Amino acid sequence: MSGVSRYATYPSLRGRGVVVSGGATGLGAQFVTEFAAQGAQVAFVDVQEEAGLALVESVAAAGHPRPRFRRTDVRDLEGYQQVLRDLAADLGSVGVLVNNAADDTRHDSAGVDPAAWDAGLRVNLDHQFFATQALAPALRAAGGGSVVNLGSISTHVKLRDLVVYRTAKAAVEGLTRALALELGADAIRVNCVVPGWVMTARQLEHHVDAEAEATLDREQALARRVLPEDVARMVLWLAADDSAACTGQNWIVDGGWM
């Protein structure tokens, strides 16, 4: 079995148009890479231009379809919607939208002013709705498709210094159920993936210390860490036709923390 992956290949994803926000680094980069490896036509946006361009070259060098990348700030909601419409036209057809962009910067709630509150909601919640609104016509034109929103374990467990992020991610779960009901008649499925504490480069550099490791050892059922590829495999399944009857749900990838 040398050279054969132990993980699933999804024929329904081959050639399918996929759009990912926040795709240059971390979880988003894993999603872009995994979708391209499935043969999907991937477009992604991010504010990190250098990392985005490097990812395009890396994916193409691996022999996968070359992703499209646009430097975009998802907080500019009207501008972002236009970029999405342009990407949909470039792809020709869109069957998958992954609303991944987020910012989990820690903060003391006493220091959050209205501008910071609004900015936090825009980057963690608002763009998920407006991206879905912008691409719903393309998903309908494709005969239906899959929207995958990214939630967070922080909504469900005791983590401090994340009041704006936790509020936004709790709202993502409600948004998912509302959009699933509204768009279901058009065969558009909307689901929410809720990752646990994922060992991305950002988390390892800034937040995973001895105390965090002890928390994970104590709280998770599995004696291992959740990796970006663990979350990506759930996203792939929800994007593929294998999950055609699944919508409006939270799909938790947390090593058994909750």
Short mmCIF file of C-alpha atoms in Angstrom, two decimals:
data_model
loop_
_atom_site.label_atom_id
_atom_site.label_comp_id
_atom_site.label_asym_id
_atom_site.label_seq_id
_atom_site.Cartn_x
_atom_site.Cartn_y
_atom_site.Cartn_z
CA MET A 1 0.00 0.00 0.00
CA SER A 2 3.02 2.27 -0.30
CA GLY A 3 2.07 5.74 -1.53
CA VAL A 4 -1.65 5.22 -0.81
CA SER A 5 -3.17 7.63 1.70
CA ARG A 6 -4.87 6.14 4.74
CA TYR A 7 -7.48 8.89 4.49
CA ALA A 8 -10.48 9.31 2.22
CA THR A 9 -10.55 10.62 -1.33
CA TYR A 10 -13.80 12.31 -2.36
CA PRO A 11 -14.62 12.03 -6.07
CA SER A 12 -17.33 14.68 -5.66
CA LEU A 13 -14.70 17.29 -4.77
CA ARG A 14 -12.64 16.81 -7.92
CA GLY A 15 -13.00 19.92 -10.05
CA ARG A 16 -15.39 21.55 -7.58
CA GLY A 17 -15.01 25.27 -6.96
CA VAL A 18 -14.06 25.99 -3.35
CA VAL A 19 -13.63 29.39 -1.65
CA VAL A 20 -11.79 29.68 1.70
CA SER A 21 -11.38 32.82 3.81
CA GLY A 22 -8.30 33.29 5.97
CA GLY A 23 -6.54 30.69 3.84
CA ALA A 24 -2.90 31.81 3.93
CA THR A 25 -1.82 30.33 7.28
CA GLY A 26 -2.96 28.02 10.07
CA LEU A 27 -6.18 26.08 9.64
CA GLY A 28 -7.05 27.95 6.47
CA ALA A 29 -3.81 26.94 4.76
CA GLN A 30 -4.49 23.34 5.72
CA PHE A 31 -7.95 23.59 4.14
CA VAL A 32 -6.57 25.07 0.93
CA THR A 33 -3.91 22.37 0.72
CA GLU A 34 -6.31 19.49 1.44
CA PHE A 35 -8.96 20.68 -1.02
CA ALA A 36 -6.35 21.11 -3.75
CA ALA A 37 -5.03 17.61 -3.03
CA GLN A 38 -8.57 16.35 -3.67
CA GLY A 39 -8.43 17.96 -7.11
CA ALA A 40 -10.71 20.88 -6.24
CA GLN A 41 -10.37 24.31 -7.84
CA VAL A 42 -9.58 26.47 -4.82
CA ALA A 43 -9.70 30.23 -4.35
CA PHE A 44 -8.75 31.83 -1.05
CA VAL A 45 -8.43 35.25 0.53
CA ASP A 46 -6.29 36.62 3.34
CA VAL A 47 -4.64 39.86 4.46
CA GLN A 48 -1.25 38.10 4.59
CA GLU A 49 -0.10 38.49 1.00
CA GLU A 50 3.39 37.00 1.30
CA ALA A 51 2.11 33.87 3.01
CA GLY A 52 -0.75 33.58 0.53
CA LEU A 53 1.51 33.76 -2.51
CA ALA A 54 3.91 31.26 -0.96
CA LEU A 55 1.05 28.83 -0.36
CA VAL A 56 -0.05 29.09 -3.99
CA GLU A 57 3.44 28.09 -5.13
CA SER A 58 3.70 25.28 -2.58
CA VAL A 59 0.39 23.73 -3.62
CA ALA A 60 1.22 24.00 -7.32
CA ALA A 61 4.68 22.54 -6.78
CA ALA A 62 3.06 19.49 -5.16
CA GLY A 63 1.26 18.84 -8.46
CA HIS A 64 -2.20 19.97 -7.37
CA PRO A 65 -4.47 22.49 -9.14
CA ARG A 66 -3.02 25.97 -8.69
CA PRO A 67 -5.14 27.96 -6.19
CA ARG A 68 -6.32 31.51 -6.85
CA PHE A 69 -5.36 34.02 -4.16
CA ARG A 70 -6.63 37.53 -3.51
CA ARG A 71 -5.30 39.78 -0.75
CA THR A 72 -8.51 40.85 0.97
CA ASP A 73 -9.57 42.17 4.37
CA VAL A 74 -12.84 40.42 5.24
CA ARG A 75 -13.75 43.31 7.57
CA ASP A 76 -14.42 45.43 4.48
CA LEU A 77 -17.73 43.69 3.96
CA GLU A 78 -18.80 45.33 0.69
CA GLY A 79 -15.32 45.03 -0.79
CA TYR A 80 -15.11 41.40 0.32
CA GLN A 81 -18.44 40.58 -1.29
CA GLN A 82 -17.23 41.99 -4.61
CA VAL A 83 -14.02 39.95 -4.40
CA LEU A 84 -16.10 36.82 -3.80
CA ARG A 85 -18.30 37.53 -6.82
CA ASP A 86 -15.17 38.05 -8.93
CA LEU A 87 -13.65 34.78 -7.69
CA ALA A 88 -16.89 32.93 -8.42
CA ALA A 89 -16.84 34.25 -11.98
CA ASP A 90 -13.18 33.22 -12.34
CA LEU A 91 -13.84 29.71 -10.99
CA GLY A 92 -16.89 29.33 -13.21
CA SER A 93 -18.79 27.41 -10.54
CA VAL A 94 -18.72 27.40 -6.74
CA GLY A 95 -19.88 24.42 -4.70
CA VAL A 96 -18.16 25.07 -1.37
CA LEU A 97 -17.61 28.09 0.88
CA VAL A 98 -15.45 27.76 4.00
CA ASN A 99 -15.85 30.75 6.34
CA ASN A 100 -12.63 30.43 8.29
CA ALA A 101 -11.09 33.90 8.80
CA ALA A 102 -10.85 34.86 12.48
CA ASP A 103 -8.76 36.63 15.10
CA ASP A 104 -8.51 35.19 18.61
CA THR A 105 -6.25 37.88 20.06
CA ARG A 106 -6.55 37.85 23.86
CA HIS A 107 -7.92 40.94 25.55
CA ASP A 108 -9.17 42.27 28.88
CA SER A 109 -12.88 43.04 28.58
CA ALA A 110 -12.41 46.33 30.47
CA GLY A 111 -10.31 47.64 27.60
CA VAL A 112 -12.77 46.82 24.80
CA ASP A 113 -14.24 50.00 23.35
CA PRO A 114 -17.05 50.11 20.74
CA ALA A 115 -14.59 50.25 17.84
CA ALA A 116 -12.72 47.17 19.08
CA TRP A 117 -16.00 45.34 19.69
CA ASP A 118 -17.19 46.09 16.15
CA ALA A 119 -13.86 45.07 14.63
CA GLY A 120 -13.89 41.80 16.57
CA LEU A 121 -17.37 40.92 15.38
CA ARG A 122 -16.50 41.81 11.79
CA VAL A 123 -13.50 39.49 11.63
CA ASN A 124 -15.06 36.62 13.60
CA LEU A 125 -18.76 36.73 12.66
CA ASP A 126 -20.01 39.33 10.19
CA HIS A 127 -18.00 38.19 7.18
CA GLN A 128 -19.42 34.68 7.52
CA PHE A 129 -22.94 35.97 6.88
CA PHE A 130 -22.02 38.41 4.11
CA ALA A 131 -19.82 35.86 2.32
CA THR A 132 -22.68 33.38 2.31
CA GLN A 133 -25.04 36.08 1.07
CA ALA A 134 -22.65 36.99 -1.75
CA LEU A 135 -22.07 33.40 -2.91
CA ALA A 136 -25.57 32.00 -2.42
CA PRO A 137 -26.49 32.78 -6.08
CA ALA A 138 -23.41 30.87 -7.30
CA LEU A 139 -24.22 27.93 -5.04
CA ARG A 140 -27.80 27.89 -6.33
CA ALA A 141 -26.56 28.03 -9.91
CA ALA A 142 -24.38 24.99 -9.19
CA GLY A 143 -27.46 23.06 -8.06
CA GLY A 144 -26.60 23.42 -4.38
CA GLY A 145 -23.50 23.11 -2.28
CA SER A 146 -21.94 23.31 1.15
CA VAL A 147 -21.16 26.23 3.44
CA VAL A 148 -18.85 25.39 6.34
CA ASN A 149 -18.63 27.95 9.13
CA LEU A 150 -15.85 27.78 11.71
CA GLY A 151 -16.93 28.01 15.33
CA SER A 152 -14.75 27.50 18.39
CA ILE A 153 -14.44 25.33 21.48
CA SER A 154 -14.01 28.59 23.41
CA THR A 155 -17.79 29.07 23.30
CA HIS A 156 -18.29 25.92 25.36
CA VAL A 157 -15.39 25.76 27.83
CA LYS A 158 -13.84 28.04 30.44
CA LEU A 159 -11.32 30.20 28.59
CA ARG A 160 -10.60 33.74 29.75
CA ASP A 161 -9.65 36.95 27.93
CA LEU A 162 -11.69 36.14 24.83
CA VAL A 163 -15.04 37.84 25.43
CA VAL A 164 -15.44 39.32 21.92
CA TYR A 165 -14.19 36.18 20.19
CA ARG A 166 -16.35 33.88 22.32
CA THR A 167 -19.42 36.05 21.73
CA ALA A 168 -18.85 36.04 17.98
CA LYS A 169 -18.24 32.31 17.79
CA ALA A 170 -21.39 31.58 19.82
CA ALA A 171 -23.31 33.66 17.28
CA VAL A 172 -21.77 31.63 14.42
CA GLU A 173 -23.60 28.58 15.72
CA GLY A 174 -26.92 30.43 15.64
CA LEU A 175 -26.12 31.85 12.20
CA THR A 176 -25.43 28.33 10.95
CA ARG A 177 -28.84 27.04 12.04
CA ALA A 178 -30.66 30.07 10.62
CA LEU A 179 -28.95 29.89 7.23
CA ALA A 180 -29.37 26.12 7.01
CA LEU A 181 -33.12 26.55 7.36
CA GLU A 182 -33.28 29.41 4.87
CA LEU A 183 -31.05 27.89 2.18
CA GLY A 184 -32.02 24.24 2.48
CA ALA A 185 -34.72 24.49 -0.19
CA ASP A 186 -31.96 25.31 -2.68
CA ALA A 187 -29.91 22.24 -1.64
CA ILE A 188 -27.38 24.48 0.08
CA ARG A 189 -26.17 22.88 3.31
CA VAL A 190 -24.76 25.00 6.14
CA ASN A 191 -22.78 23.42 8.95
CA CYS A 192 -20.47 24.60 11.73
CA VAL A 193 -17.17 22.93 12.57
CA VAL A 194 -16.14 23.52 16.18
CA PRO A 195 -12.41 22.89 16.61
CA GLY A 196 -10.80 22.32 19.96
CA TRP A 197 -7.40 23.76 20.78
CA VAL A 198 -5.64 23.17 17.47
CA MET A 199 -1.87 23.07 17.36
CA THR A 200 -1.30 25.66 14.63
CA ALA A 201 1.98 27.55 14.39
CA ARG A 202 0.29 30.64 15.86
CA GLN A 203 -1.06 28.77 18.88
CA LEU A 204 2.23 27.00 19.51
CA GLU A 205 4.15 30.28 19.33
CA HIS A 206 1.85 32.49 21.40
CA HIS A 207 -0.47 30.46 23.60
CA VAL A 208 0.54 26.83 24.18
CA ASP A 209 2.66 26.85 27.32
CA ALA A 210 3.09 24.42 30.19
CA GLU A 211 -0.20 25.52 31.75
CA ALA A 212 -2.04 25.02 28.47
CA GLU A 213 -0.52 21.59 28.03
CA ALA A 214 -1.65 20.63 31.54
CA THR A 215 -5.18 21.84 30.76
CA LEU A 216 -5.33 19.72 27.61
CA ASP A 217 -3.96 16.67 29.44
CA ARG A 218 -6.63 17.10 32.09
CA GLU A 219 -9.65 18.04 29.95
CA GLN A 220 -9.32 16.08 26.70
CA ALA A 221 -10.50 12.47 26.56
CA LEU A 222 -7.83 11.59 24.00
CA ALA A 223 -4.19 11.64 25.05
CA ARG A 224 -3.09 13.49 21.91
CA ARG A 225 -3.26 16.97 20.45
CA VAL A 226 -5.73 18.18 17.83
CA LEU A 227 -3.88 19.00 14.61
CA PRO A 228 -4.93 21.15 11.64
CA GLU A 229 -5.35 18.06 9.47
CA ASP A 230 -7.85 16.62 11.97
CA VAL A 231 -10.11 19.63 11.43
CA ALA A 232 -9.50 19.65 7.68
CA ARG A 233 -10.73 16.08 7.33
CA MET A 234 -14.05 17.05 8.91
CA VAL A 235 -14.33 20.08 6.61
CA LEU A 236 -13.62 17.90 3.55
CA TRP A 237 -16.38 15.47 4.51
CA LEU A 238 -18.89 18.26 5.03
CA ALA A 239 -17.93 19.76 1.66
CA ALA A 240 -18.26 16.46 -0.18
CA ASP A 241 -21.47 14.77 -1.31
CA ASP A 242 -20.91 12.08 1.35
CA SER A 243 -22.59 14.44 3.85
CA ALA A 244 -25.47 15.37 1.52
CA ALA A 245 -28.14 14.89 4.22
CA CYS A 246 -26.31 16.84 6.92
CA THR A 247 -27.08 20.49 7.62
CA GLY A 248 -27.62 22.93 10.47
CA GLN A 249 -25.34 21.04 12.86
CA ASN A 250 -22.22 21.57 14.96
CA TRP A 251 -19.42 19.10 14.23
CA ILE A 252 -16.94 19.04 17.11
CA VAL A 253 -13.26 18.16 16.60
CA ASP A 254 -11.79 18.65 20.08
CA GLY A 255 -10.23 15.39 21.23
CA GLY A 256 -13.14 14.87 23.63
CA TRP A 257 -12.85 18.13 25.59
CA MET A 258 -16.57 18.98 25.63
#
